């Protein structure tokens, strides 16, 4: 199975972040408030941010398909890139995604929302009667249903789009119109449509608004999001580690800028997909082309409330840039929140700002952290993140829910249901 990488993870990540910032894990688990279910399959691309987002908010999320809990290949993501002068998208292998529940054992009535990622998986899930019955059960109960990219194929096959306003990846227009939908032509790839309990989006670039609409539909309210966040980017930073936190913060309502030395607004940074696939270390595959939102030259660092440093391979060479070192020192000296994940701590060590601090990182960066004068905090399990005064650190992208939630706490951003 192939999952379109960014949609599945984005939605789940954002939901997690929202709930974790507003209530304790125990309370969230006991109340099961705003529990979400995500129907998955191989080839889904629109799941990367929603999944971590939901967990960061403490929202229970079930990932399900016709496989069992712990299966991995089921969660094989696609990296779908929009390439200039090419009529359609290109596909490359993405992350392997593990399930946390078994489809046949899930009680759909216990969940408040259904999220359907895009990619190619919906093509075959749309002919699975069990999946269609799942969607119908959510619809019959009036619960929130969110679908993005090609996920709307499942709703069309279930007969749930008749007379409903919706959008999707533009190639779905003929089939959705034939299914009786009131098609809303997307003006951009970031468009979303809300019609009662139904929320639809075009592709992963729509995640910020897509998640905002789902949170609103579930009765969520966001406070303290009038913040400006700066992302320090570079070529071959980890795909998830820039996209998930950035789109999560955008979904919260923050103004987010992404910059890279020697590049300007509109330029892109190629990203890397790092995963463990049975070797002694992680493998690397090409990820999305990440578009920068602002120019690095002439940047006014004082206008931002926090700095986020993604991991991947970019920190290795960014740590050699004196302007980057000066930027990091400025944020740390001003006591503004700094959140760094994976290999990002290589930059912090090079800047000399870890002396006397407590932090974690990807295990292979432990030497940098110790030589930088910090107290090493073991990332056990690998999704463990830590906050030490104004510094948030994480070891790898599985820690995004904690990573974003802890940054939210420092920024005073809260989501309540």
PDB file of C-alpha atoms in Angstrom, residues 7-9 11-12 35-41 46-47 50-51 61-64 111-118 134-135 138 143-152 154-155 199-200 210 214:
ATOM      1  CA  UNK A   7      -1.501  14.560   4.304  1.00  0.00           C
ATOM      2  CA  UNK A   8      -1.744  11.662   6.756  1.00  0.00           C
ATOM      3  CA  UNK A   9       0.977  12.759   9.090  1.00  0.00           C
ATOM      4  CA  UNK A  11      -3.501  15.986  10.147  1.00  0.00           C
ATOM      5  CA  UNK A  12      -2.742  13.575  12.918  1.00  0.00           C
ATOM      6  CA  UNK A  35     -11.240  11.107  19.207  1.00  0.00           C
ATOM      7  CA  UNK A  36     -10.426  10.768  15.526  1.00  0.00           C
ATOM      8  CA  UNK A  37     -10.189   7.804  13.226  1.00  0.00           C
ATOM      9  CA  UNK A  38      -8.112   7.795  10.069  1.00  0.00           C
ATOM     10  CA  UNK A  39      -8.727   5.301   7.292  1.00  0.00           C
ATOM     11  CA  UNK A  40      -5.378   4.384   5.799  1.00  0.00           C
ATOM     12  CA  UNK A  41      -3.928   2.395   3.012  1.00  0.00           C
ATOM     13  CA  UNK A  46      -2.093  13.684   2.828  1.00  0.00           C
ATOM     14  CA  UNK A  47      -1.657  12.256   6.294  1.00  0.00           C
ATOM     15  CA  UNK A  50      -2.836  15.720  10.618  1.00  0.00           C
ATOM     16  CA  UNK A  51      -1.683  12.611  12.498  1.00  0.00           C
ATOM     17  CA  UNK A  61      -6.283   8.655  16.912  1.00  0.00           C
ATOM     18  CA  UNK A  62      -6.834   5.287  15.340  1.00  0.00           C
ATOM     19  CA  UNK A  63      -5.059   4.458  12.102  1.00  0.00           C
ATOM     20  CA  UNK A  64      -6.770   1.619  10.401  1.00  0.00           C
ATOM     21  CA  UNK A 111     -14.911   8.289  17.639  1.00  0.00           C
ATOM     22  CA  UNK A 112     -15.958  11.844  16.918  1.00  0.00           C
ATOM     23  CA  UNK A 113     -14.368  12.322  13.510  1.00  0.00           C
ATOM     24  CA  UNK A 114     -13.160  10.391  10.487  1.00  0.00           C
ATOM     25  CA  UNK A 115     -10.096  11.604   8.552  1.00  0.00           C
ATOM     26  CA  UNK A 116      -9.385  10.204   5.087  1.00  0.00           C
ATOM     27  CA  UNK A 117      -5.915  10.931   3.651  1.00  0.00           C
ATOM     28  CA  UNK A 118      -5.205  11.130  -0.061  1.00  0.00           C
ATOM     29  CA  UNK A 134     -17.311   2.860   8.055  1.00  0.00           C
ATOM     30  CA  UNK A 135     -17.736   6.154   6.194  1.00  0.00           C
ATOM     31  CA  UNK A 138     -19.886   8.389  10.501  1.00  0.00           C
ATOM     32  CA  UNK A 143     -20.018  13.186  12.877  1.00  0.00           C
ATOM     33  CA  UNK A 144     -17.199  15.164  11.293  1.00  0.00           C
ATOM     34  CA  UNK A 145     -15.726  13.687   8.111  1.00  0.00           C
ATOM     35  CA  UNK A 146     -12.594  15.191   6.550  1.00  0.00           C
ATOM     36  CA  UNK A 147     -11.113  14.033   3.247  1.00  0.00           C
ATOM     37  CA  UNK A 148      -8.248  15.456   1.224  1.00  0.00           C
ATOM     38  CA  UNK A 149      -6.684  14.990  -2.204  1.00  0.00           C
ATOM     39  CA  UNK A 150      -7.989  11.630  -3.536  1.00  0.00           C
ATOM     40  CA  UNK A 151      -9.653  10.643  -0.251  1.00  0.00           C
ATOM     41  CA  UNK A 152     -12.988  11.934  -1.554  1.00  0.00           C
ATOM     42  CA  UNK A 154     -14.208   6.833  -0.748  1.00  0.00           C
ATOM     43  CA  UNK A 155     -17.025   9.250   0.042  1.00  0.00           C
ATOM     44  CA  UNK A 199     -14.565  19.111   5.216  1.00  0.00           C
ATOM     45  CA  UNK A 200     -12.566  18.629   2.028  1.00  0.00           C
ATOM     46  CA  UNK A 210      -7.928  21.862   6.643  1.00  0.00           C
ATOM     47  CA  UNK A 214     -11.675  20.176  11.614  1.00  0.00           C
TER      48      UNK A 214
END
